[in-house]
C-alpha cells in the first residue's frame, strides 16, 4: 500500500511540474512522458530486491539529481504537514511522523554517497559539489523550522507525563537535543548566519575530500628502473607494473600512496632515496596547486569555531563532545596526556634500537621518518626472526574472510554468510552475501568490497544502503569497504596481519548494523557517539589472534599447511612490537585534531604546518621520526567532518574494547553465551539507551584502562 501511495505522489508532483510548460492540447503525451520518467528512475519506488537492496543494474548517474530534487521536495512537504498540523502535538503525529518522513531522499542519499566513496567518477563528483550546499540548506529548513520545533519542545517539556517507553523517551530527548544543537533557539538573524556557515562548511568539506581523491593520482610515485624496487616481492613488482600501465606509464612501475602518513611499502624498499620520495609524496600531499587543502583546513577550523560560538560554546570541540561519552575537551586531553610520558619513553627506546640497527647495517645517518618502518622490520626480524613476506603466505584473503572472520562470527553469534551471486553489485570486485541467524531466519544483506581501485577513497569503513527499523519494517543492507592491494591477475591475494585485523574490525561495525533491533531509524545501528561506535569493531580485532580462530585460517596459500607453531608464536609475540611508534603516531593525530577544534573564532590561523608543529610541541609529542598518522592537509577524519574533534574516539573506544575482550576471555572466551551477551546488550540496542548503561549491562561495571595498557604492551 505504501509503495502505491508513493508512486501516486511522485506522479502527481511530476505532473504539476510538467503542466506548467506543456501544451494543453496534448495532455495524453505529457502523462505518458511523466509515467515513463517514473518508471525510468529506479529511486522513485522502493527496490523490489530483497530488503530493498539497490538494483545496481538499473541505477545510472542521470538518476541521482532528479531523485535528490524530488526527494527534498517531498521531504519538506512532509515536514510542513507535521509542523502545521492543527491537531495538538503528540508523540505519534510529531516524532513518529518525522521518523517516517524523507523516504525517497534517504534512499537516494544512501546509494549516492556510498558510490561516491567506493566508485567515484567525474559526474558523481560534480553532483556531490552541486548537492552539498543544497543538502545543508535542506537540513537547515527542517532544523530551523520554528513551528516544527515548537511541537518538539512542547512534547519534550512534558515527556515524563506521556507514558513513553524507554526507547520513545530516548527518541524524544535526542531529537530535542539535535534541534537545539542545530540552532532552533537562535534569533532570525542568527539563523541566517548559521545557514551561511553550514552551506560554506558543506562546500569546503566536499572540496577537501575531492582534492584528496584527485591527489591519489597526482602523488603516485613512478619508478623507471626495476632495480630501485629491490626488497619487493615479484608479486608486488608485477602489481606496480600493472598500476603504471593503467596510469599511462607502460614499461615503468607505480607506487600508489595510501591515506596515512606512513606507507606500508616503506618496510620493504631497500632503496633509501626511493623511500624518501615515497614518504614525502605522502606527507606533503594536498599542499600546492589546485588540490591545495591548506586554506581549506584553516578556514574550516575558524568556521567551526564561529558556529560553536554562535550556539553558545567555547569552541567546536566543546560543542562536538557534549553528546559523547567523553563530554569535554579536557577529559580527552587528560586521557591522552596521561599516556604521553609512557608512550614517548617506549618510542625513544624503539628509536634507539632502530638507530643501532642502522649502524649495524653500515648506515651513517640519523633516523628519519622514511627509515622507521624499514629498519623497524629488520629489528623485528632480529628480535623475533620474523619475515613479513613469509608470514603473508599464511594469510590468503579468501581463507582469512571465510575461515577466519566468518568462522569466528559463527562461533560467537551462531550466524552464517551465504553468497548471493544473484544480487547485483556496483563493481565486479564486490560480493553480496545473505546473513542467517541460528534458527535459519534471514537477518541482512552484506556487501564485501575489500580491494583497492581507482575511484575509491582511501581507508576502511562500514556503511549502510538500508538501515534497520522496526517502524519502517526494514532489515539492514550493509557494506564493508577496504583498500587491500589485489594480487596480480590469476594469483592469490596475500594480506598483512594488519589487514587481517582490519577485516575483523570492519565486520564488527557491520554486525553493529546487522544485529540492530531498534524501532526508530534515527536510533538504530551505528547511530551512536563517535567514542562508542569504534568499540564493537575494535572488540572483534583480537579474535584474529585467538588460538582456535587463527588455527582455522592461518594456512599456507599453496600447500594448505597450518602456520608452524614457532612462526605463529612469533607473530603473536610481535604484536606488542613497535607499539610506542603506533601509539604515538595515533596520539599525535588525535591531539592535533583537538588543537584544531579548540581554537576560538577570533584566533588567527596562518600556515597549517606551523600550527601543526606548535600543537605537537605543546603536548610533548613532536618526535621528528614519528609524525602524526595524518597530517592536517589530508586528515580526512578531522577535516572531512565525520570525526572533527573526535579522532580520540579510537583510543576511548579501545579502552572499552580491551576491557570487554578481557572480560569475555575470563568467562569462557569464544562461546555462544558470550556472543549472545554482547549482541543483546551492545550490538542490538543502537542508541536506544544510555551507552554507559548498555556497557554496564554487558560487563557488570564500567571499564578500566588496565586491559588497554596490556593490549598495547605498555604494562
XYZ file of C-alpha atoms in Angstrom:
715
model
C 0.000 0.000 0.000
C 2.711 2.448 0.941
C 4.585 1.769 -2.277
C 1.497 2.556 -4.340
C 0.860 5.773 -2.468
C 4.425 6.924 -3.046
C 4.194 6.155 -6.749
C 0.980 8.178 -6.983
C 2.524 11.073 -5.094
C 5.572 11.089 -7.370
C 3.402 11.037 -10.480
C 1.275 13.894 -9.164
C 4.308 16.005 -8.322
C 5.897 15.475 -11.703
C 2.603 16.229 -13.455
C 2.343 19.529 -11.612
C 5.830 20.450 -12.763
C 5.237 19.340 -16.339
C 1.835 21.018 -16.576
C 3.392 24.452 -16.214
C 5.208 24.014 -19.528
C 3.188 21.528 -21.548
C 0.849 22.209 -24.428
C -2.639 21.711 -23.008
C -3.865 20.413 -26.334
C -1.789 17.260 -25.855
C -2.394 16.127 -22.265
C -2.074 12.416 -23.044
C 1.505 12.843 -24.315
C 2.526 14.702 -21.145
C 1.086 11.980 -18.919
C 2.894 9.272 -20.863
C 6.209 11.096 -20.628
C 5.760 11.502 -16.891
C 4.883 7.868 -16.441
C 7.982 6.928 -18.385
C 10.077 9.158 -16.143
C 8.677 7.481 -13.039
C 9.404 4.044 -14.433
C 12.842 5.073 -15.707
C 14.169 6.395 -12.391
C 14.684 3.443 -10.013
C 14.845 5.683 -6.953
C 11.240 6.822 -7.310
C 9.969 3.493 -5.961
C 11.323 1.036 -3.432
C 13.662 -1.562 -4.826
C 11.936 -4.889 -5.307
C 15.114 -6.772 -4.427
C 15.369 -8.453 -1.043
C 15.354 -5.931 1.834
C 15.226 -3.094 -0.730
C 18.841 -3.727 -1.736
C 19.713 -1.298 -4.561
C 19.286 -2.622 -8.075
C 22.619 -1.509 -9.476
C 21.690 -2.839 -12.906
C 19.092 -0.063 -13.168
C 20.849 2.852 -11.431
C 22.563 5.408 -13.668
C 24.259 8.687 -12.808
C 21.477 10.590 -14.574
C 19.015 9.333 -11.938
C 20.655 10.986 -8.941
C 19.856 14.674 -9.428
C 16.125 14.201 -10.198
C 15.825 11.876 -7.192
C 17.619 14.333 -4.907
C 15.466 17.245 -6.063
C 12.187 15.372 -5.763
C 13.304 13.748 -2.515
C 13.966 17.127 -0.900
C 10.697 18.489 -2.222
C 8.700 15.563 -0.848
C 10.517 15.660 2.471
C 9.807 19.346 3.013
C 6.117 18.793 2.226
C 6.003 16.051 4.840
C 7.767 18.257 7.375
C 5.458 21.190 6.652
C 2.451 18.916 7.176
C 3.829 17.890 10.576
C 4.704 21.442 11.599
C 1.328 22.860 10.530
C -0.837 20.023 11.778
C -3.807 21.736 13.504
C -4.126 18.849 15.958
C -2.268 19.104 19.276
C 1.243 17.684 19.194
C 1.518 14.003 20.109
C 4.392 11.555 20.030
C 2.808 9.852 17.001
C 1.972 12.919 14.903
C 5.329 14.591 15.583
C 8.247 12.297 16.468
C 6.982 9.189 14.673
C 5.856 11.213 11.675
C 9.329 12.736 11.432
C 10.899 9.284 11.615
C 8.743 8.167 8.689
C 9.494 11.204 6.535
C 12.084 11.598 3.786
C 11.901 8.103 2.346
C 12.987 8.985 -1.196
C 15.718 11.372 -0.055
C 17.123 8.756 2.320
C 17.085 6.105 -0.395
C 18.972 8.139 -2.993
C 21.362 9.635 -0.425
C 22.477 6.265 0.917
C 23.196 4.892 -2.541
C 24.822 8.036 -3.900
C 27.205 8.738 -1.028
C 28.212 5.094 -0.808
C 29.071 5.103 -4.503
C 30.916 8.423 -4.292
C 33.203 6.818 -1.701
C 33.643 3.458 -3.395
C 33.262 4.038 -7.138
C 33.618 7.734 -7.878
C 33.775 9.387 -11.283
C 33.746 12.933 -12.635
C 29.961 13.114 -12.982
C 29.351 11.871 -9.447
C 31.901 14.323 -8.048
C 30.123 17.164 -9.821
C 26.770 16.031 -8.436
C 28.323 15.929 -4.982
C 29.594 19.511 -5.360
C 26.194 20.677 -6.530
C 24.241 18.870 -3.849
C 26.451 19.614 -0.835
C 25.165 23.159 -0.134
C 21.632 22.182 -1.192
C 21.510 19.326 1.298
C 22.949 21.563 4.009
C 20.203 24.073 3.278
C 17.600 21.327 3.292
C 18.679 20.235 6.775
C 18.511 23.835 7.948
C 14.985 24.173 6.547
C 13.955 21.380 8.895
C 16.083 22.066 11.953
C 15.352 25.801 11.942
C 11.602 25.481 11.313
C 10.056 27.334 14.286
C 6.649 25.652 14.121
C 8.199 22.198 13.979
C 10.469 22.949 16.908
C 7.547 24.326 18.900
C 5.854 20.930 18.681
C 9.077 19.096 19.540
C 9.733 21.336 22.535
C 6.142 21.070 23.790
C 6.396 17.289 23.864
C 9.893 17.319 25.319
C 8.842 19.528 28.226
C 6.067 17.129 29.236
C 7.835 13.907 28.231
C 7.568 12.431 31.721
C 3.775 12.694 31.566
C 3.339 10.998 28.173
C 3.693 7.390 29.317
C 6.589 6.770 26.936
C 8.634 3.584 26.995
C 12.425 3.845 27.274
C 13.092 3.928 23.525
C 10.389 6.528 22.913
C 11.833 8.658 25.694
C 15.314 8.320 24.202
C 13.963 9.429 20.812
C 12.222 12.469 22.304
C 15.343 13.543 24.181
C 17.813 13.039 21.326
C 15.535 14.730 18.794
C 15.045 17.760 21.019
C 18.782 17.997 21.700
C 19.557 17.773 17.989
C 17.238 20.695 17.274
C 18.882 22.793 19.977
C 22.353 21.972 18.676
C 21.257 22.850 15.149
C 20.208 26.347 16.276
C 16.459 26.047 16.786
C 16.504 28.630 19.609
C 18.570 31.212 17.733
C 17.138 34.559 16.608
C 16.145 35.012 12.977
C 19.362 36.936 12.295
C 21.446 34.221 13.944
C 19.632 31.530 11.966
C 20.550 33.351 8.770
C 24.184 33.365 9.859
C 24.213 29.688 10.741
C 22.660 28.804 7.389
C 25.531 30.583 5.659
C 28.092 28.833 7.852
C 26.528 25.436 7.182
C 26.481 26.000 3.428
C 30.126 27.048 3.412
C 31.077 24.140 5.669
C 29.406 21.649 3.376
C 31.090 23.111 0.312
C 34.545 23.117 1.933
C 34.392 19.593 3.337
C 33.275 18.338 -0.070
C 36.154 20.153 -1.776
C 38.605 18.836 0.839
C 37.589 15.245 0.108
C 37.576 15.689 -3.658
C 41.047 17.229 -3.547
C 42.321 14.136 -1.743
C 40.651 11.827 -4.235
C 42.393 13.688 -7.056
C 45.666 13.570 -5.132
C 45.695 9.763 -5.195
C 46.617 10.089 -8.869
C 48.794 13.191 -8.558
C 51.138 11.710 -5.945
C 51.647 8.275 -7.475
C 55.424 7.647 -7.398
C 56.685 6.498 -10.803
C 59.843 4.373 -10.911
C 61.821 3.893 -14.127
C 64.228 1.143 -13.141
C 63.078 -2.119 -11.562
C 66.380 -2.262 -9.680
C 65.078 0.562 -7.471
C 62.321 -1.777 -6.268
C 64.755 -4.156 -4.563
C 63.132 -5.611 -1.483
C 59.684 -6.023 -3.024
C 58.295 -9.432 -3.896
C 57.796 -10.498 -7.508
C 54.055 -10.150 -6.974
C 54.426 -6.571 -5.685
C 56.611 -5.660 -8.661
C 54.086 -7.076 -11.116
C 51.334 -5.106 -9.377
C 53.442 -1.926 -9.602
C 53.965 -2.539 -13.324
C 50.226 -3.055 -13.843
C 49.433 0.152 -11.922
C 51.913 2.116 -14.023
C 50.465 0.750 -17.255
C 46.941 1.645 -16.152
C 48.167 5.189 -15.427
C 49.741 5.556 -18.871
C 53.328 4.728 -17.881
C 53.794 1.434 -19.694
C 57.172 -0.151 -19.013
C 57.559 1.656 -15.697
C 56.426 0.975 -12.127
C 53.949 2.919 -9.993
C 53.809 3.050 -6.208
C 50.368 4.093 -5.014
C 50.096 6.202 -1.874
C 47.635 5.169 0.826
C 45.789 7.617 3.054
C 48.118 7.662 6.082
C 51.441 9.443 6.562
C 53.240 6.134 6.988
C 53.256 3.957 3.856
C 53.270 0.142 4.268
C 55.643 -0.306 1.327
C 58.387 1.565 3.203
C 59.016 -1.550 5.288
C 60.209 -3.396 2.184
C 62.063 -0.913 -0.063
C 65.853 -1.244 0.205
C 66.484 1.965 -1.756
C 66.658 4.817 0.774
C 66.241 7.569 -1.831
C 63.064 5.930 -3.114
C 61.782 5.533 0.446
C 62.283 9.263 0.944
C 60.408 10.029 -2.303
C 57.505 7.838 -1.237
C 57.310 9.286 2.264
C 57.457 12.897 1.066
C 54.801 12.210 -1.567
C 52.601 11.065 1.284
C 53.453 13.664 3.916
C 53.408 16.713 1.631
C 50.294 15.938 -0.368
C 47.450 18.428 -0.909
C 49.618 21.452 -0.152
C 50.060 23.004 -3.576
C 48.292 23.678 -6.852
C 44.600 23.105 -7.500
C 44.349 20.453 -4.775
C 45.901 22.604 -2.023
C 43.960 21.988 1.187
C 45.925 24.447 3.341
C 43.485 27.351 3.195
C 40.521 24.966 3.434
C 41.857 23.476 6.685
C 42.454 26.889 8.245
C 39.028 28.165 7.206
C 37.246 25.017 8.422
C 38.802 25.404 11.863
C 37.705 29.045 12.067
C 34.281 28.370 10.576
C 33.567 25.610 13.100
C 34.695 27.873 15.929
C 32.325 30.595 14.670
C 29.415 28.184 14.579
C 30.193 26.886 18.059
C 30.372 30.427 19.423
C 27.036 31.272 17.821
C 25.500 28.257 19.563
C 26.951 29.270 22.928
C 30.016 27.016 23.173
C 33.639 27.950 23.797
C 34.868 26.052 20.759
C 33.942 23.330 18.294
C 35.344 20.571 20.485
C 33.112 21.631 23.384
C 30.135 21.564 21.023
C 31.042 18.223 19.465
C 31.881 16.387 22.680
C 28.735 17.404 24.543
C 26.870 14.332 23.266
C 29.850 11.967 23.525
C 30.961 9.706 26.358
C 33.973 11.969 26.983
C 31.733 15.058 27.361
C 34.520 17.703 27.438
C 37.787 18.535 25.623
C 39.614 18.474 28.944
C 38.580 14.864 29.513
C 40.158 13.973 26.173
C 43.323 15.927 26.896
C 43.549 14.247 30.308
C 43.091 10.763 28.847
C 45.689 11.238 26.121
C 48.028 13.296 28.287
C 48.138 10.647 30.989
C 49.588 8.208 28.449
C 52.094 10.528 26.761
C 55.083 10.003 29.124
C 54.971 6.193 28.941
C 54.361 6.188 25.192
C 57.122 8.692 24.424
C 59.573 6.762 26.601
C 58.775 3.491 24.824
C 59.088 5.225 21.437
C 62.529 6.553 22.348
C 63.651 3.032 23.273
C 62.367 1.773 19.923
C 64.154 4.628 18.123
C 67.433 3.755 19.866
C 67.083 0.122 18.758
C 66.456 1.259 15.188
C 69.405 3.670 15.220
C 71.587 0.806 16.407
C 70.331 -1.341 13.533
C 71.121 1.432 11.041
C 74.685 1.500 12.366
C 74.932 -2.301 12.308
C 73.937 -2.291 8.631
C 76.626 0.262 7.797
C 74.425 3.335 7.746
C 75.885 6.684 8.750
C 72.800 8.821 9.057
C 70.249 9.888 11.640
C 66.907 8.068 11.756
C 64.273 9.780 9.564
C 60.536 9.059 9.143
C 61.140 7.181 5.876
C 63.636 4.899 7.664
C 61.481 3.836 10.590
C 59.364 1.080 9.011
C 62.288 -0.410 7.052
C 64.713 -0.678 9.949
C 61.973 -1.486 12.466
C 61.224 -4.529 10.322
C 64.904 -5.517 10.497
C 64.794 -5.104 14.277
C 61.644 -7.208 14.345
C 63.324 -9.911 12.266
C 66.346 -9.824 14.518
C 64.273 -9.904 17.698
C 61.661 -12.414 16.579
C 63.339 -13.906 13.493
C 60.171 -12.921 11.668
C 59.944 -12.393 7.909
C 56.795 -10.465 6.930
C 56.840 -11.920 3.414
C 56.864 -15.414 4.879
C 54.034 -14.548 7.262
C 51.803 -13.261 4.437
C 51.900 -16.667 2.752
C 49.688 -17.929 5.580
C 47.147 -15.116 5.248
C 45.401 -15.642 1.926
C 42.462 -13.268 1.609
C 39.599 -15.684 0.874
C 40.671 -18.033 3.651
C 41.023 -15.140 6.110
C 37.495 -13.968 5.291
C 35.734 -17.331 5.222
C 37.719 -19.485 7.662
C 38.732 -16.597 9.897
C 36.211 -13.779 10.111
C 33.010 -15.595 9.112
C 34.071 -18.649 11.147
C 34.550 -16.513 14.273
C 31.192 -14.813 13.882
C 29.608 -18.236 13.543
C 31.221 -19.492 16.731
C 30.428 -16.323 18.672
C 26.972 -15.454 17.348
C 25.863 -18.649 15.579
C 25.320 -16.824 12.279
C 26.266 -17.788 8.718
C 27.083 -15.936 5.493
C 25.764 -17.286 2.178
C 26.984 -15.935 -1.165
C 24.238 -14.284 -3.231
C 25.629 -14.043 -6.785
C 22.096 -13.277 -7.996
C 22.121 -9.881 -6.284
C 23.596 -7.106 -8.457
C 26.685 -5.277 -7.190
C 28.199 -1.906 -8.121
C 31.648 -3.269 -9.068
C 32.931 -6.656 -10.176
C 35.181 -6.925 -7.099
C 32.194 -6.651 -4.736
C 30.459 -9.772 -3.409
C 26.981 -9.951 -1.895
C 26.062 -12.245 0.999
C 22.905 -13.014 2.921
C 23.332 -13.336 6.685
C 21.346 -16.000 8.533
C 20.629 -16.371 12.242
C 20.984 -19.586 14.261
C 17.346 -20.563 13.666
C 17.636 -20.049 9.910
C 15.976 -16.636 9.860
C 17.412 -14.179 7.366
C 18.960 -11.150 9.080
C 20.516 -8.906 6.441
C 22.298 -8.435 3.143
C 26.050 -7.825 3.404
C 28.291 -6.448 0.645
C 32.051 -7.128 0.813
C 34.163 -4.541 -1.054
C 37.739 -5.142 0.061
C 40.121 -4.294 -2.811
C 41.801 -1.011 -3.748
C 40.993 0.619 -7.105
C 40.756 3.971 -8.841
C 37.730 5.972 -7.768
C 37.682 4.627 -4.213
C 38.702 6.883 -1.336
C 41.408 5.626 0.995
C 40.871 3.843 4.286
C 38.390 1.291 5.541
C 34.807 1.763 6.652
C 31.307 0.354 7.043
C 28.133 1.928 5.737
C 24.506 1.035 5.023
C 22.387 1.057 1.896
C 19.304 0.344 4.022
C 19.097 0.939 7.759
C 17.309 -1.349 10.194
C 13.981 -0.151 11.612
C 11.003 -1.977 13.074
C 8.882 1.113 12.466
C 9.629 1.068 8.740
C 9.764 -2.739 8.616
C 13.300 -2.597 7.205
C 16.093 -5.099 7.563
C 19.677 -3.871 7.158
C 21.708 -3.842 3.959
C 25.292 -3.049 4.943
C 28.680 -2.818 3.246
C 32.293 -3.175 4.401
C 34.938 -1.313 2.388
C 38.728 -1.628 2.475
C 41.704 -0.880 0.215
C 43.652 -4.134 0.151
C 46.083 -4.333 -2.803
C 44.718 -7.080 -5.021
C 47.028 -9.851 -6.167
C 48.146 -9.826 -9.818
C 45.714 -11.294 -12.331
C 45.291 -15.005 -11.735
C 47.165 -15.011 -8.423
C 46.000 -15.225 -4.823
C 45.797 -12.077 -2.725
C 48.050 -12.342 0.325
C 47.414 -9.848 3.124
C 49.366 -8.485 6.055
C 48.345 -9.309 9.592
C 47.346 -5.648 9.984
C 44.862 -6.107 7.147
C 43.632 -9.319 8.771
C 42.734 -7.454 11.952
C 41.124 -4.650 9.927
C 38.817 -7.149 8.181
C 37.723 -8.342 11.639
C 37.351 -4.701 12.749
C 35.136 -3.636 9.859
C 32.833 -6.632 10.202
C 32.476 -5.580 13.845
C 30.938 -2.366 12.504
C 28.933 -4.441 10.062
C 27.444 -6.571 12.846
C 26.555 -3.386 14.735
C 24.280 -2.632 11.783
C 23.185 -6.214 11.095
C 22.195 -7.064 14.687
C 20.413 -3.764 15.304
C 16.992 -4.444 16.800
C 15.549 -0.959 17.232
C 12.200 0.560 16.307
C 13.142 4.093 15.269
C 15.607 4.560 12.374
C 17.433 7.533 13.879
C 18.407 5.407 16.909
C 19.330 2.234 15.032
C 22.614 0.511 14.320
C 25.756 2.637 14.446
C 23.898 5.903 15.235
C 25.892 6.239 18.471
C 28.531 8.686 19.660
C 31.914 8.619 17.928
C 33.721 7.427 21.054
C 31.407 4.409 21.313
C 30.988 3.436 17.670
C 34.561 2.119 17.389
C 34.135 -0.111 20.441
C 32.172 -3.025 18.886
C 34.564 -3.100 15.923
C 37.794 -2.888 17.926
C 36.456 -5.652 20.192
C 36.429 -8.000 17.188
C 40.087 -7.373 16.254
C 41.625 -9.536 18.963
C 39.728 -12.619 17.811
C 42.120 -12.702 14.847
C 44.829 -13.960 17.209
C 42.636 -16.280 19.261
C 44.277 -19.766 19.136
C 41.141 -21.542 17.929
C 40.483 -18.926 15.261
C 43.977 -18.499 13.872
C 44.426 -22.263 13.675
C 41.401 -22.368 11.395
C 42.514 -19.791 8.834
C 46.313 -19.279 9.006
C 47.284 -21.856 6.381
C 49.794 -21.722 3.554
C 48.165 -20.422 0.383
C 49.785 -23.156 -1.765
C 50.041 -26.220 0.441
C 47.226 -25.636 2.923
C 49.617 -26.481 5.755
C 48.859 -24.723 9.067
C 51.189 -21.935 10.071
C 54.078 -23.520 12.025
C 53.778 -23.096 15.774
C 57.110 -21.326 16.113
C 56.150 -18.834 13.380
C 52.717 -18.311 14.905
C 54.267 -17.729 18.318
C 56.497 -15.091 16.761
C 53.530 -13.398 15.078
C 51.619 -13.269 18.371
C 54.644 -12.172 20.384
C 55.471 -9.461 17.854
C 52.042 -7.857 18.232
C 53.405 -5.671 21.008
C 56.432 -4.731 18.889
C 56.639 -1.092 17.735
C 53.661 -0.153 19.903
C 55.404 3.010 21.049
C 55.504 4.221 17.444
C 51.996 3.002 16.626
C 50.514 4.616 19.716
C 52.441 7.861 19.414
C 51.585 8.480 15.763
C 47.912 7.916 16.612
C 48.005 10.114 19.733
C 49.797 12.888 17.834
C 46.983 12.911 15.269
C 44.305 12.824 17.984
C 45.910 15.752 19.820
C 46.316 17.663 16.557
C 42.610 17.155 15.834
C 41.718 18.503 19.283
C 44.005 21.528 18.867
C 42.393 22.437 15.548
C 38.991 22.327 17.219
C 39.740 24.158 20.447
C 40.712 27.378 18.640
C 38.393 30.310 19.186
C 36.605 32.235 16.466
C 38.999 35.168 16.934
C 42.227 33.147 16.601
C 44.257 33.939 13.509
C 45.498 30.822 11.716
C 48.302 31.133 9.208
C 50.454 28.320 7.874
C 48.948 24.935 8.764
C 52.360 23.303 9.153
C 53.387 25.892 11.735
C 50.126 25.311 13.600
C 50.715 21.562 13.467
C 54.271 21.810 14.790
C 53.217 24.090 17.661
C 50.370 21.724 18.603
C 52.644 18.681 18.749
C 55.314 20.552 20.704
C 52.731 21.782 23.207
C 51.840 18.212 24.125
C 55.348 16.812 24.046
C 54.772 14.528 21.071
C 56.947 16.306 18.476
C 59.384 13.499 17.702
C 60.628 14.145 14.152
C 60.902 10.486 13.179
C 57.311 9.819 14.290
C 54.957 12.247 12.536
C 51.195 12.141 13.160
C 49.326 9.317 11.463
C 47.552 12.014 9.463
C 48.912 15.459 8.728
C 46.413 18.295 8.532
C 46.144 18.635 4.750
C 44.950 15.024 4.364
C 43.367 14.424 7.766
C 40.005 13.265 6.416
C 38.672 12.112 9.777
C 39.160 15.566 11.240
C 38.686 17.962 8.337
C 36.244 15.905 6.306
C 33.803 16.439 9.148
C 32.922 12.970 10.388
C 35.439 12.816 13.230
C 36.142 16.511 13.784
C 37.182 16.787 17.455
C 36.529 13.063 17.542
C 39.642 11.230 16.367
C 40.441 10.493 20.016
C 37.432 8.151 19.848
C 39.534 5.236 18.632
C 41.547 5.263 21.848
C 38.483 5.863 24.017
C 36.686 3.018 22.289
C 39.763 0.814 22.614
C 39.527 1.152 26.392
C 36.024 -0.317 26.186
C 37.072 -2.955 23.650
C 40.110 -4.176 25.568
C 38.157 -4.311 28.814
C 35.303 -6.196 27.109
C 37.607 -8.698 25.405
C 39.462 -9.403 28.649
C 36.123 -9.926 30.401
C 34.956 -12.363 27.717
C 38.210 -14.340 27.870
C 37.887 -14.624 31.636
C 34.391 -16.039 31.155
C 34.851 -18.790 28.605
C 36.147 -16.992 25.520
C 34.708 -17.955 22.132
C 31.252 -19.108 23.198
C 27.682 -18.512 22.110
C 26.861 -17.359 25.644
C 29.410 -14.558 25.440
C 28.269 -13.680 21.935
C 24.628 -13.547 22.994
C 25.507 -11.212 25.864
C 27.447 -8.871 23.568
C 24.770 -8.988 20.892
C 21.864 -8.347 23.276
C 23.401 -5.542 25.327
C 25.731 -3.807 22.840
C 25.036 -4.609 19.187
C 21.245 -4.824 19.233
C 20.448 -1.640 21.150
C 21.921 1.002 18.841
C 21.446 4.370 20.518
C 18.141 3.404 22.129
C 19.607 3.647 25.632
C 22.391 5.406 27.529
C 25.627 3.934 26.200
C 27.413 3.528 29.520
C 24.306 1.806 30.862
C 24.482 -0.508 27.849
C 28.114 -1.314 28.624
C 27.387 -1.979 32.276
C 24.503 -4.254 31.295
C 27.014 -6.294 29.296
C 30.021 -6.108 31.632
C 28.505 -5.507 35.051
C 30.686 -2.448 35.695
C 32.368 0.496 33.981
C 35.627 -0.227 32.126
C 39.161 0.344 33.408
C 42.314 1.113 31.395
C 44.238 -1.927 32.675
C 43.424 -4.169 29.706
C 44.247 -1.399 27.214
C 47.760 -0.943 28.586
C 48.320 -4.687 28.422
C 46.878 -4.856 24.883
C 49.349 -2.227 23.682
C 52.312 -3.721 25.533
C 52.620 -0.660 27.746
C 52.148 -2.533 31.015
